[in-house]
Amino acid sequence: MPQQVTSFLRRIGDTIRGFSVGQRVIAIIGIAVVALGATGLAMWASQPSYTPLFSGVQASDASAIVDQLRTDGVPYQLTDGGSTILVPQQKVYDERLKAASAGLPTSTSGGYSLLDKMGVTSSEFQQSVTYKRAMEGELANTIGAMKGVKTASVRLAIPEDTVFVSEKKDPTASVFVETQNGVTLTSDQVQAIVHLTSAAVTGMKPTDVAVVDADGTVLSTVGAGATGGADKQATTYETRVKSAVQEMLDKVVGPGNATVAVAADVSTESAQRTEESYTTPTNAPSLSETTQKETYTGTGGGAAGVLGPDNIAVPNGTNGNGSFSSESATKDNAVDKVTEQRTIPAGAVTRQTVSVALNSDAVGNVSANEIRNLVNAAAGIDTARGDAVSVEMVPFSKASATEAAKAIQQAKDAAAADQLTGIIRSSIIGAAIVAAAIIAFALFRRSRKRAAEQAELEAEEADTLALDQLPFPIALDPAPPTVPMQLDPLPDPDGPELEAERRRAEIEALAERDPQKTAEYLRSLMEDRAGV
């Protein structure tokens, strides 16, 4: 192992040994938290991404599919009450192919595939019923593919063909729709279901389709179409008119200074109406014209007299001469004929009333007549059918406004208090984290300082022990006199002079490193020699 790594590990070990019991507990807890977090992150990252294998399946099919997944050892999840099966994304296509080879799911509505199972010996009744089932299955599959629709079921009532046109009845359809959790079909979706079903069957009209959801709510009725009931139509119409009038008045008199109420009477009856009108074309020639004239002149005896009392003709004195003429004309003129057939659905507005209240304290420059004219145009008022508009200027109550302002202020105060509490909580948490970091840093510095002091103390003890083992230096004895101009022989390496020089150098080095202890040591040696 390299020297740097060994020294790093040794320093870490020395640091850990210098920790107190509390520091070691904190360090162990921190390491455990980090390890748990890393383990959780690794488990989350390794978790496979699940995607739907099948959705909207029946319980029997779901059980068979789950058994197949268990046999294959594929993890799965069940949602939507067990009707949706989720598997890892990389296993979706393999498991779908295996389920298809096993004939799963089996609970299907059939569709036109039912016609493939018919034999040549099928009766006319069986053919008719199978064809109707096939159409119901195809319509159910198509409606079930719409967004938000979980399952769908269609039932068709197709009357038998007859040669009597007057006895022929229109086909009808009933559609049951189960939506996903939290999903509500919009009016456009209901219209789409109605028109899709009616267009798929010959002779069926949109008003012949009934749509019901899983909650039992009637979304479309036979005879009224997909527009819903009269109450719903009236509510929708009133809401639309009220919104238009209220928006206009808010721009004219200001928000909060006008309130609008709309009441509409909606017809609940539907009917078929046929009208024929005839008009004479201008400058059109006659289709045919016949003129007949008859004239007679001559004498023929006496003219008949006047009847008497006994029914006996009495001569009137004429001579019997006379004449006769007759003329007649027949003309066939061209006539324009218009035949109109109309279907009157339920939901027609028969009468509506609009009431407007203005705040007299805030509206001073606008007259009631001007407001009435604006409302008439915005609401489409028709006086011929009995529509009415009422506009009144009254002082508005300020109690609700005061309460609303008080509630708003309380909400603002509560929000400010919550915000202040959050700031204080965040500050306390931050301060606690900073304090913990400072304490940990201080404990770490303290342990490092304590370790340094311990190492220094050990070094001083080692130096003291080395000094204790050294004899008193020979350099303290007086040196012998030297003879001038006399060459000394080479010193002996093992002689006392070199040994004294070496010890003197050691003492000087020790004096440079710790002069005080060196002085005390020399002083003690001198005192010992003086005592001797």
Short mmCIF file of C-alpha atoms in Angstrom, two decimals:
data_model
loop_
_atom_site.label_atom_id
_atom_site.label_comp_id
_atom_site.label_asym_id
_atom_site.label_seq_id
_atom_site.Cartn_x
_atom_site.Cartn_y
_atom_site.Cartn_z
CA MET A 1 0.00 0.00 0.00
CA PRO A 2 1.43 3.47 -0.85
CA GLN A 3 2.84 5.61 1.93
CA GLN A 4 0.28 8.39 1.32
CA VAL A 5 -2.68 6.04 1.72
CA THR A 6 -1.19 4.49 4.85
CA SER A 7 -0.58 7.87 6.39
CA PHE A 8 -4.14 9.03 5.48
CA LEU A 9 -5.67 5.95 7.07
CA ARG A 10 -3.46 6.38 10.15
CA ARG A 11 -4.61 9.99 10.52
CA ILE A 12 -8.25 8.93 10.20
CA GLY A 13 -7.74 6.24 12.82
CA ASP A 14 -6.05 8.71 15.17
CA THR A 15 -8.89 11.20 14.66
CA ILE A 16 -11.54 8.57 15.38
CA ARG A 17 -9.70 7.41 18.50
CA GLY A 18 -9.64 11.00 19.67
CA PHE A 19 -13.48 11.25 19.53
CA SER A 20 -15.44 11.25 22.75
CA VAL A 21 -18.37 8.88 23.34
CA GLY A 22 -20.93 11.46 22.21
CA GLN A 23 -18.98 12.23 19.08
CA ARG A 24 -18.74 8.56 18.22
CA VAL A 25 -22.52 8.11 18.68
CA ILE A 26 -23.24 11.09 16.42
CA ALA A 27 -20.80 9.80 13.81
CA ILE A 28 -22.39 6.32 13.87
CA ILE A 29 -25.91 7.81 13.51
CA GLY A 30 -24.79 10.00 10.59
CA ILE A 31 -23.15 7.06 8.83
CA ALA A 32 -26.31 4.98 9.34
CA VAL A 33 -28.54 7.75 7.91
CA VAL A 34 -26.29 8.14 4.88
CA ALA A 35 -26.25 4.37 4.35
CA LEU A 36 -30.04 4.12 4.60
CA GLY A 37 -30.50 7.04 2.20
CA ALA A 38 -28.11 5.50 -0.30
CA THR A 39 -29.88 2.14 0.02
CA GLY A 40 -33.32 3.73 -0.52
CA LEU A 41 -32.07 5.72 -3.51
CA ALA A 42 -30.56 2.59 -5.02
CA MET A 43 -33.80 0.64 -4.49
CA TRP A 44 -35.86 3.45 -6.03
CA ALA A 45 -33.51 3.70 -9.01
CA SER A 46 -33.61 -0.06 -9.52
CA GLN A 47 -37.44 -0.19 -9.31
CA PRO A 48 -38.85 -1.12 -12.75
CA SER A 49 -41.23 1.20 -14.58
CA TYR A 50 -44.73 -0.33 -14.64
CA THR A 51 -47.14 0.08 -17.57
CA PRO A 52 -50.68 -1.31 -18.15
CA LEU A 53 -50.78 -4.81 -19.59
CA PHE A 54 -54.61 -4.94 -19.78
CA SER A 55 -57.23 -2.52 -18.50
CA GLY A 56 -60.95 -2.93 -17.96
CA VAL A 57 -60.75 -6.74 -17.72
CA GLN A 58 -63.26 -8.86 -15.85
CA ALA A 59 -62.41 -10.67 -12.61
CA SER A 60 -62.18 -14.11 -14.24
CA ASP A 61 -59.82 -12.86 -16.94
CA ALA A 62 -57.74 -10.93 -14.40
CA SER A 63 -57.35 -14.11 -12.31
CA ALA A 64 -56.17 -16.12 -15.32
CA ILE A 65 -53.73 -13.40 -16.39
CA VAL A 66 -52.31 -13.09 -12.85
CA ASP A 67 -51.79 -16.87 -12.73
CA GLN A 68 -49.88 -16.66 -15.99
CA LEU A 69 -47.69 -13.82 -14.63
CA ARG A 70 -46.96 -15.80 -11.47
CA THR A 71 -46.00 -18.81 -13.54
CA ASP A 72 -43.62 -16.68 -15.63
CA GLY A 73 -42.20 -15.00 -12.51
CA VAL A 74 -43.13 -11.51 -13.72
CA PRO A 75 -43.88 -8.90 -11.01
CA TYR A 76 -47.24 -7.19 -11.36
CA GLN A 77 -49.51 -4.61 -9.74
CA LEU A 78 -53.32 -4.37 -9.67
CA THR A 79 -55.16 -1.03 -9.84
CA ASP A 80 -58.72 0.23 -10.47
CA GLY A 81 -60.18 -2.45 -8.25
CA GLY A 82 -58.30 -5.25 -10.01
CA SER A 83 -59.49 -4.36 -13.51
CA THR A 84 -56.10 -2.94 -14.59
CA ILE A 85 -52.93 -5.05 -14.49
CA LEU A 86 -49.51 -3.35 -14.51
CA VAL A 87 -46.25 -5.10 -15.39
CA PRO A 88 -42.67 -3.88 -16.01
CA GLN A 89 -42.42 -2.03 -19.29
CA GLN A 90 -39.92 -4.45 -20.82
CA LYS A 91 -42.31 -7.37 -20.21
CA VAL A 92 -45.49 -5.87 -21.71
CA TYR A 93 -45.30 -7.18 -25.27
CA ASP A 94 -44.08 -10.66 -24.32
CA GLU A 95 -46.89 -11.13 -21.81
CA ARG A 96 -49.50 -9.80 -24.23
CA LEU A 97 -48.43 -12.32 -26.84
CA LYS A 98 -48.53 -15.13 -24.30
CA ALA A 99 -51.99 -14.02 -23.11
CA ALA A 100 -53.24 -13.86 -26.69
CA SER A 101 -51.94 -17.38 -27.39
CA ALA A 102 -53.85 -18.56 -24.31
CA GLY A 103 -57.04 -16.81 -25.45
CA LEU A 104 -56.95 -14.11 -22.79
CA PRO A 105 -58.86 -11.98 -22.14
CA THR A 106 -61.91 -14.07 -23.04
CA SER A 107 -64.72 -11.74 -21.93
CA THR A 108 -65.11 -9.75 -25.12
CA SER A 109 -68.27 -8.47 -26.72
CA GLY A 110 -67.54 -10.36 -29.94
CA GLY A 111 -68.40 -7.85 -32.62
CA TYR A 112 -68.48 -9.01 -36.22
CA SER A 113 -66.35 -12.03 -35.28
CA LEU A 114 -69.61 -13.68 -34.18
CA LEU A 115 -70.62 -13.91 -37.82
CA ASP A 116 -67.60 -16.12 -38.52
CA LYS A 117 -68.99 -18.81 -36.22
CA MET A 118 -72.34 -19.13 -37.97
CA GLY A 119 -72.99 -22.37 -39.83
CA VAL A 120 -74.90 -22.97 -43.02
CA THR A 121 -77.74 -24.52 -41.05
CA SER A 122 -78.47 -21.37 -39.03
CA SER A 123 -82.07 -20.27 -39.09
CA GLU A 124 -83.21 -16.81 -40.08
CA PHE A 125 -83.93 -16.00 -36.44
CA GLN A 126 -80.40 -17.02 -35.40
CA GLN A 127 -78.91 -14.94 -38.19
CA SER A 128 -80.94 -11.89 -37.15
CA VAL A 129 -80.02 -12.24 -33.47
CA THR A 130 -76.33 -12.83 -34.26
CA TYR A 131 -76.20 -9.82 -36.55
CA LYS A 132 -77.77 -7.64 -33.85
CA ARG A 133 -75.26 -8.96 -31.26
CA ALA A 134 -72.42 -8.26 -33.65
CA MET A 135 -73.55 -4.65 -34.13
CA GLU A 136 -73.96 -4.21 -30.38
CA GLY A 137 -70.45 -5.52 -29.78
CA GLU A 138 -68.88 -3.29 -32.41
CA LEU A 139 -70.66 -0.21 -31.05
CA ALA A 140 -69.65 -1.09 -27.47
CA ASN A 141 -66.00 -1.51 -28.50
CA THR A 142 -66.04 1.83 -30.34
CA ILE A 143 -67.65 3.72 -27.46
CA GLY A 144 -65.31 2.02 -24.98
CA ALA A 145 -62.33 3.46 -26.87
CA MET A 146 -63.41 7.03 -26.05
CA LYS A 147 -61.37 8.98 -23.55
CA GLY A 148 -62.63 8.56 -19.98
CA VAL A 149 -64.88 5.58 -20.79
CA LYS A 150 -64.06 2.40 -18.87
CA THR A 151 -66.67 0.02 -20.26
CA ALA A 152 -69.71 0.37 -22.51
CA SER A 153 -72.69 -1.81 -23.36
CA VAL A 154 -75.16 -1.28 -26.20
CA ARG A 155 -78.61 -2.83 -26.63
CA LEU A 156 -80.47 -2.42 -29.92
CA ALA A 157 -84.22 -2.77 -30.41
CA ILE A 158 -84.67 -3.29 -34.15
CA PRO A 159 -88.30 -3.98 -35.21
CA GLU A 160 -89.07 -6.65 -37.75
CA ASP A 161 -89.59 -5.61 -41.35
CA THR A 162 -93.20 -5.38 -42.47
CA VAL A 163 -94.95 -4.57 -45.73
CA PHE A 164 -97.33 -2.21 -43.98
CA VAL A 165 -95.66 1.17 -43.98
CA SER A 166 -98.13 2.64 -41.50
CA GLU A 167 -97.22 0.00 -38.92
CA LYS A 168 -93.44 0.37 -39.28
CA LYS A 169 -91.65 1.49 -36.10
CA ASP A 170 -88.32 3.22 -35.72
CA PRO A 171 -85.42 1.31 -34.12
CA THR A 172 -84.16 2.43 -30.72
CA ALA A 173 -80.93 1.93 -28.78
CA SER A 174 -79.90 1.94 -25.13
CA VAL A 175 -76.27 2.72 -24.22
CA PHE A 176 -74.78 2.05 -20.78
CA VAL A 177 -71.49 3.81 -20.08
CA GLU A 178 -69.17 3.32 -17.11
CA THR A 179 -66.56 6.04 -16.80
CA GLN A 180 -63.22 5.98 -15.06
CA ASN A 181 -62.87 7.23 -11.50
CA GLY A 182 -63.34 10.98 -11.29
CA VAL A 183 -64.36 11.35 -14.96
CA THR A 184 -67.69 12.84 -16.07
CA LEU A 185 -68.82 12.75 -19.67
CA THR A 186 -69.25 16.15 -21.26
CA SER A 187 -72.23 17.12 -23.40
CA ASP A 188 -70.06 16.86 -26.51
CA GLN A 189 -69.11 13.29 -25.64
CA VAL A 190 -72.76 12.38 -25.04
CA GLN A 191 -73.67 13.93 -28.40
CA ALA A 192 -70.87 11.91 -30.01
CA ILE A 193 -72.20 8.66 -28.49
CA VAL A 194 -75.75 9.45 -29.59
CA HIS A 195 -74.81 10.30 -33.18
CA LEU A 196 -72.38 7.39 -33.44
CA THR A 197 -75.07 4.93 -32.36
CA SER A 198 -77.86 6.41 -34.48
CA ALA A 199 -75.71 6.58 -37.60
CA ALA A 200 -74.74 2.91 -37.29
CA VAL A 201 -78.34 1.63 -37.54
CA THR A 202 -80.49 2.24 -40.59
CA GLY A 203 -83.55 4.36 -39.85
CA MET A 204 -82.48 5.33 -36.33
CA LYS A 205 -82.64 8.99 -35.34
CA PRO A 206 -80.56 10.74 -32.66
CA THR A 207 -83.73 11.15 -30.61
CA ASP A 208 -84.09 7.35 -30.52
CA VAL A 209 -80.94 6.78 -28.42
CA ALA A 210 -80.92 6.65 -24.62
CA VAL A 211 -77.60 7.01 -22.73
CA VAL A 212 -77.23 6.17 -19.03
CA ASP A 213 -74.06 6.26 -16.91
CA ALA A 214 -73.01 3.98 -14.04
CA ASP A 215 -74.55 6.32 -11.44
CA GLY A 216 -77.96 5.99 -13.05
CA THR A 217 -77.92 9.49 -14.47
CA VAL A 218 -79.84 9.80 -17.73
CA LEU A 219 -77.61 11.60 -20.21
CA SER A 220 -79.91 11.21 -23.20
CA THR A 221 -83.57 10.25 -23.41
CA VAL A 222 -85.63 8.79 -26.22
CA GLY A 223 -87.65 11.58 -27.78
CA ALA A 224 -85.53 14.39 -26.37
CA GLY A 225 -82.11 13.44 -27.67
CA ALA A 226 -78.86 14.14 -25.90
CA THR A 227 -79.90 17.56 -24.65
CA GLY A 228 -80.97 16.18 -21.29
CA GLY A 229 -84.06 16.93 -19.26
CA ALA A 230 -86.06 20.13 -19.21
CA ASP A 231 -84.71 21.18 -15.82
CA LYS A 232 -81.13 20.81 -16.98
CA GLN A 233 -81.88 22.69 -20.20
CA ALA A 234 -83.55 25.50 -18.28
CA THR A 235 -80.64 25.72 -15.85
CA THR A 236 -78.12 25.80 -18.68
CA TYR A 237 -80.03 28.49 -20.53
CA GLU A 238 -80.49 30.61 -17.40
CA THR A 239 -76.80 30.35 -16.55
CA ARG A 240 -75.76 31.39 -20.05
CA VAL A 241 -78.09 34.41 -20.15
CA LYS A 242 -77.20 35.46 -16.60
CA SER A 243 -73.48 35.33 -17.37
CA ALA A 244 -73.89 37.46 -20.50
CA VAL A 245 -76.02 40.10 -18.76
CA GLN A 246 -73.86 40.15 -15.61
CA GLU A 247 -70.66 40.58 -17.62
CA MET A 248 -72.18 43.50 -19.51
CA LEU A 249 -73.46 45.22 -16.35
CA ASP A 250 -70.12 44.82 -14.57
CA LYS A 251 -68.49 46.82 -17.35
CA VAL A 252 -71.23 49.47 -17.28
CA VAL A 253 -71.82 50.04 -13.56
CA GLY A 254 -68.76 48.35 -12.10
CA PRO A 255 -68.28 44.96 -10.44
CA GLY A 256 -70.44 44.34 -7.40
CA ASN A 257 -72.96 47.08 -8.22
CA ALA A 258 -75.48 44.90 -10.09
CA THR A 259 -77.04 41.49 -9.61
CA VAL A 260 -79.01 39.52 -12.21
CA ALA A 261 -81.63 36.76 -11.88
CA VAL A 262 -83.02 34.86 -14.89
CA ALA A 263 -86.04 32.56 -14.91
CA ALA A 264 -86.85 30.58 -18.07
CA ASP A 265 -89.77 28.29 -18.91
CA VAL A 266 -88.66 25.44 -21.15
CA SER A 267 -91.03 23.20 -23.03
CA THR A 268 -90.84 19.50 -22.20
CA GLU A 269 -92.82 18.35 -25.25
CA SER A 270 -91.47 17.23 -28.59
CA ALA A 271 -93.56 16.97 -31.78
CA GLN A 272 -93.54 16.55 -35.55
CA ARG A 273 -95.00 19.42 -37.55
CA THR A 274 -95.92 19.43 -41.26
CA GLU A 275 -96.84 22.65 -43.11
CA GLU A 276 -98.04 23.13 -46.71
CA SER A 277 -98.20 26.55 -48.34
CA TYR A 278 -99.46 27.57 -51.81
CA THR A 279 -98.41 30.65 -53.76
CA THR A 280 -99.25 31.94 -57.23
CA PRO A 281 -96.23 32.50 -59.41
CA THR A 282 -95.87 35.89 -61.00
CA ASN A 283 -96.41 36.15 -64.84
CA ALA A 284 -96.73 32.39 -65.15
CA PRO A 285 -98.94 31.09 -68.04
CA SER A 286 -101.96 28.89 -67.34
CA LEU A 287 -101.40 25.20 -67.51
CA SER A 288 -104.76 24.65 -69.37
CA GLU A 289 -107.78 26.84 -70.30
CA THR A 290 -111.27 25.85 -71.64
CA THR A 291 -114.07 28.23 -72.76
CA GLN A 292 -117.66 27.06 -73.70
CA LYS A 293 -120.44 29.29 -75.22
CA GLU A 294 -124.10 28.39 -76.01
CA THR A 295 -126.70 30.66 -77.85
CA TYR A 296 -130.35 29.95 -78.92
CA THR A 297 -132.91 32.17 -80.86
CA GLY A 298 -136.39 31.28 -82.41
CA THR A 299 -140.23 30.98 -82.16
CA GLY A 300 -141.93 28.06 -80.60
CA GLY A 301 -145.59 28.76 -79.75
CA GLY A 302 -146.94 30.50 -76.82
CA ALA A 303 -144.93 30.98 -73.80
CA ALA A 304 -145.86 29.23 -70.68
CA GLY A 305 -148.18 31.19 -68.45
CA VAL A 306 -148.32 31.64 -64.75
CA LEU A 307 -149.77 28.88 -62.60
CA GLY A 308 -153.15 29.68 -61.23
CA PRO A 309 -154.77 28.66 -58.00
CA ASP A 310 -155.49 25.15 -59.24
CA ASN A 311 -152.08 24.67 -60.86
CA ILE A 312 -153.57 25.64 -64.25
CA ALA A 313 -151.38 27.79 -66.45
CA VAL A 314 -152.87 31.12 -67.21
CA PRO A 315 -151.63 32.74 -70.48
CA ASN A 316 -149.66 35.88 -69.86
CA GLY A 317 -150.35 37.41 -73.22
CA THR A 318 -146.87 36.87 -74.87
CA ASN A 319 -146.43 35.74 -78.45
CA GLY A 320 -143.74 32.97 -77.81
CA ASN A 321 -140.65 34.56 -79.52
CA GLY A 322 -137.37 34.35 -77.48
CA SER A 323 -133.52 33.83 -77.31
CA PHE A 324 -131.01 31.96 -74.98
CA SER A 325 -127.20 32.34 -74.44
CA SER A 326 -124.74 30.58 -72.01
CA GLU A 327 -120.93 30.93 -71.56
CA SER A 328 -118.51 29.04 -69.19
CA ALA A 329 -114.67 29.11 -68.86
CA THR A 330 -112.28 26.76 -67.01
CA LYS A 331 -108.61 27.75 -66.35
CA ASP A 332 -105.90 25.71 -64.58
CA ASN A 333 -103.27 28.10 -63.25
CA ALA A 334 -99.78 27.08 -62.08
CA VAL A 335 -99.47 27.00 -58.27
CA ASP A 336 -96.29 26.80 -56.14
CA LYS A 337 -96.63 24.25 -53.33
CA VAL A 338 -94.21 24.07 -50.40
CA THR A 339 -94.35 21.17 -47.93
CA GLU A 340 -92.24 21.55 -44.77
CA GLN A 341 -91.74 18.92 -42.10
CA ARG A 342 -90.09 19.91 -38.86
CA THR A 343 -89.17 18.05 -35.70
CA ILE A 344 -89.72 20.18 -32.63
CA PRO A 345 -87.47 18.84 -29.83
CA ALA A 346 -88.04 19.41 -26.16
CA GLY A 347 -86.24 22.36 -24.65
CA ALA A 348 -87.72 25.30 -26.52
CA VAL A 349 -87.94 28.47 -24.42
CA THR A 350 -91.57 29.52 -24.06
CA ARG A 351 -91.03 32.49 -21.77
CA GLN A 352 -88.28 34.15 -19.77
CA THR A 353 -87.99 36.92 -17.23
CA VAL A 354 -84.89 38.88 -16.24
CA SER A 355 -84.61 40.82 -12.99
CA VAL A 356 -81.82 43.34 -12.47
CA ALA A 357 -81.04 45.11 -9.19
CA LEU A 358 -78.65 48.09 -9.26
CA ASN A 359 -76.89 49.67 -6.31
CA SER A 360 -78.42 53.13 -6.06
CA ASP A 361 -75.51 54.39 -3.94
CA ALA A 362 -72.94 53.59 -6.63
CA VAL A 363 -74.98 54.04 -9.83
CA GLY A 364 -76.01 57.63 -10.26
CA ASN A 365 -75.45 58.56 -13.89
CA VAL A 366 -77.20 55.55 -15.45
CA SER A 367 -80.98 55.43 -15.84
CA ALA A 368 -83.13 52.36 -15.46
CA ASN A 369 -84.43 52.75 -19.03
CA GLU A 370 -80.89 52.56 -20.44
CA ILE A 371 -80.17 49.42 -18.42
CA ARG A 372 -83.48 47.90 -19.57
CA ASN A 373 -82.62 48.48 -23.22
CA LEU A 374 -79.20 46.89 -22.75
CA VAL A 375 -80.70 43.86 -20.99
CA ASN A 376 -83.34 43.45 -23.71
CA ALA A 377 -80.63 43.21 -26.34
CA ALA A 378 -78.27 41.03 -24.32
CA ALA A 379 -80.87 38.49 -23.17
CA GLY A 380 -82.81 38.31 -26.45
CA ILE A 381 -86.10 39.43 -24.92
CA ASP A 382 -89.15 38.65 -27.08
CA THR A 383 -92.19 40.56 -25.85
CA ALA A 384 -94.46 38.66 -28.28
CA ARG A 385 -94.03 35.44 -26.28
CA GLY A 386 -94.41 37.21 -22.93
CA ASP A 387 -90.80 37.96 -21.94
CA ALA A 388 -90.34 40.66 -19.30
CA VAL A 389 -87.45 42.67 -17.84
CA SER A 390 -87.48 44.33 -14.44
CA VAL A 391 -84.82 46.90 -13.46
CA GLU A 392 -84.79 48.44 -9.99
CA MET A 393 -82.32 50.74 -8.23
CA VAL A 394 -82.07 49.86 -4.56
CA PRO A 395 -79.42 50.40 -1.88
CA PHE A 396 -77.28 47.31 -1.42
CA SER A 397 -76.65 45.90 2.06
CA LYS A 398 -73.09 46.47 3.25
CA ALA A 399 -73.21 43.80 5.95
CA SER A 400 -72.03 41.04 3.64
CA ALA A 401 -69.30 43.28 2.23
CA THR A 402 -68.12 44.09 5.76
CA GLU A 403 -68.14 40.43 6.70
CA ALA A 404 -66.35 39.56 3.48
CA ALA A 405 -63.71 42.22 4.11
CA LYS A 406 -63.34 40.98 7.68
CA ALA A 407 -63.01 37.40 6.48
CA ILE A 408 -60.47 38.43 3.86
CA GLN A 409 -58.46 40.34 6.47
CA GLN A 410 -58.59 37.35 8.81
CA ALA A 411 -57.44 35.11 5.99
CA LYS A 412 -54.60 37.52 5.23
CA ASP A 413 -53.62 37.66 8.91
CA ALA A 414 -53.73 33.89 9.15
CA ALA A 415 -51.62 33.60 6.00
CA ALA A 416 -49.14 36.14 7.38
CA ALA A 417 -49.03 34.28 10.71
CA ASP A 418 -48.49 31.00 8.90
CA GLN A 419 -45.77 32.59 6.81
CA LEU A 420 -44.11 34.05 9.93
CA THR A 421 -44.40 30.69 11.68
CA GLY A 422 -42.83 29.02 8.68
CA ILE A 423 -40.00 31.55 8.64
CA ILE A 424 -39.41 31.10 12.37
CA ARG A 425 -39.53 27.32 12.00
CA SER A 426 -37.11 27.45 9.08
CA SER A 427 -34.86 29.82 11.02
CA ILE A 428 -34.87 27.54 14.06
CA ILE A 429 -34.10 24.51 11.92
CA GLY A 430 -31.34 26.40 10.13
CA ALA A 431 -29.93 27.69 13.40
CA ALA A 432 -30.03 24.17 14.85
CA ILE A 433 -28.23 22.82 11.80
CA VAL A 434 -25.63 25.60 11.95
CA ALA A 435 -25.21 25.10 15.73
CA ALA A 436 -24.81 21.36 15.26
CA ALA A 437 -22.24 21.98 12.54
CA ILE A 438 -20.38 24.47 14.74
CA ILE A 439 -20.43 22.08 17.71
CA ALA A 440 -19.24 19.22 15.53
CA PHE A 441 -16.48 21.41 14.11
CA ALA A 442 -15.48 22.59 17.60
CA LEU A 443 -15.41 19.02 18.88
CA PHE A 444 -13.35 17.99 15.89
CA ARG A 445 -10.90 20.90 16.46
CA ARG A 446 -10.74 20.07 20.12
CA SER A 447 -10.00 16.44 19.43
CA ARG A 448 -7.34 17.45 16.91
CA LYS A 449 -5.81 19.88 19.41
CA ARG A 450 -5.92 17.27 22.14
CA ALA A 451 -4.23 14.76 19.84
CA ALA A 452 -1.56 17.35 18.94
CA GLU A 453 -0.95 18.15 22.59
CA GLN A 454 -0.71 14.46 23.39
CA ALA A 455 1.80 13.94 20.59
CA GLU A 456 3.83 16.95 21.76
CA LEU A 457 3.78 15.70 25.35
CA GLU A 458 4.96 12.29 24.21
CA ALA A 459 7.79 13.91 22.22
CA GLU A 460 8.85 15.99 25.25
CA GLU A 461 8.82 12.89 27.44
CA ALA A 462 10.99 11.07 24.90
CA ASP A 463 13.46 14.00 24.80
CA THR A 464 13.59 14.14 28.59
CA LEU A 465 14.24 10.42 28.75
CA ALA A 466 17.08 10.79 26.23
CA LEU A 467 18.65 13.58 28.30
CA ASP A 468 18.38 11.50 31.45
CA GLN A 469 20.38 8.73 29.81
CA LEU A 470 23.30 11.08 28.81
CA PRO A 471 26.32 11.56 31.26
CA PHE A 472 27.56 14.98 32.19
CA PRO A 473 29.46 16.55 29.26
CA ILE A 474 33.28 16.40 29.38
CA ALA A 475 33.41 19.86 27.82
CA LEU A 476 32.76 21.36 31.28
CA ASP A 477 36.32 20.35 32.53
CA PRO A 478 39.10 22.90 31.95
CA ALA A 479 40.90 22.27 28.75
CA PRO A 480 44.67 21.45 28.96
CA PRO A 481 47.16 24.12 27.84
CA THR A 482 48.30 23.93 24.33
CA VAL A 483 51.88 24.30 23.09
CA PRO A 484 52.26 26.85 20.33
CA MET A 485 53.61 25.83 16.98
CA GLN A 486 53.25 22.16 17.91
CA LEU A 487 51.54 19.76 15.62
CA ASP A 488 49.07 17.56 17.45
CA PRO A 489 48.68 14.03 16.35
CA LEU A 490 45.41 12.98 14.66
CA PRO A 491 42.66 12.43 17.24
CA ASP A 492 41.58 8.95 17.95
CA PRO A 493 38.03 8.31 16.61
CA ASP A 494 37.23 6.46 19.77
CA GLY A 495 38.94 8.95 22.04
CA PRO A 496 37.30 11.07 24.72
CA GLU A 497 37.66 14.34 22.77
CA LEU A 498 35.37 13.29 19.91
CA GLU A 499 32.88 11.78 22.32
CA ALA A 500 32.75 15.01 24.26
CA GLU A 501 32.32 17.02 21.04
CA ARG A 502 29.44 14.79 19.95
CA ARG A 503 27.68 15.13 23.28
CA ARG A 504 28.19 18.90 23.24
CA ALA A 505 26.46 19.05 19.81
CA GLU A 506 23.52 17.03 21.13
CA ILE A 507 23.17 19.35 24.10
CA GLU A 508 23.25 22.42 21.81
CA ALA A 509 20.58 20.91 19.59
CA LEU A 510 18.44 20.17 22.63
CA ALA A 511 19.03 23.71 23.89
CA GLU A 512 17.84 25.18 20.59
CA ARG A 513 14.67 23.06 20.67
CA ASP A 514 13.77 23.63 24.36
CA PRO A 515 16.10 26.08 26.10
CA GLN A 516 14.17 26.13 29.37
CA LYS A 517 14.27 22.39 29.96
CA THR A 518 17.92 22.28 28.90
CA ALA A 519 18.81 24.99 31.45
CA GLU A 520 16.92 23.16 34.18
CA TYR A 521 18.67 19.90 33.29
CA LEU A 522 22.14 21.51 33.34
CA ARG A 523 21.32 23.25 36.59
CA SER A 524 20.38 19.98 38.21
CA LEU A 525 23.62 18.37 37.00
CA MET A 526 25.71 21.20 38.37
CA GLU A 527 23.97 20.99 41.71
CA ASP A 528 24.69 17.26 41.81
CA ARG A 529 28.41 17.84 41.08
CA ALA A 530 28.60 20.64 43.69
CA GLY A 531 27.17 18.29 46.27
CA VAL A 532 29.80 15.73 45.49
#
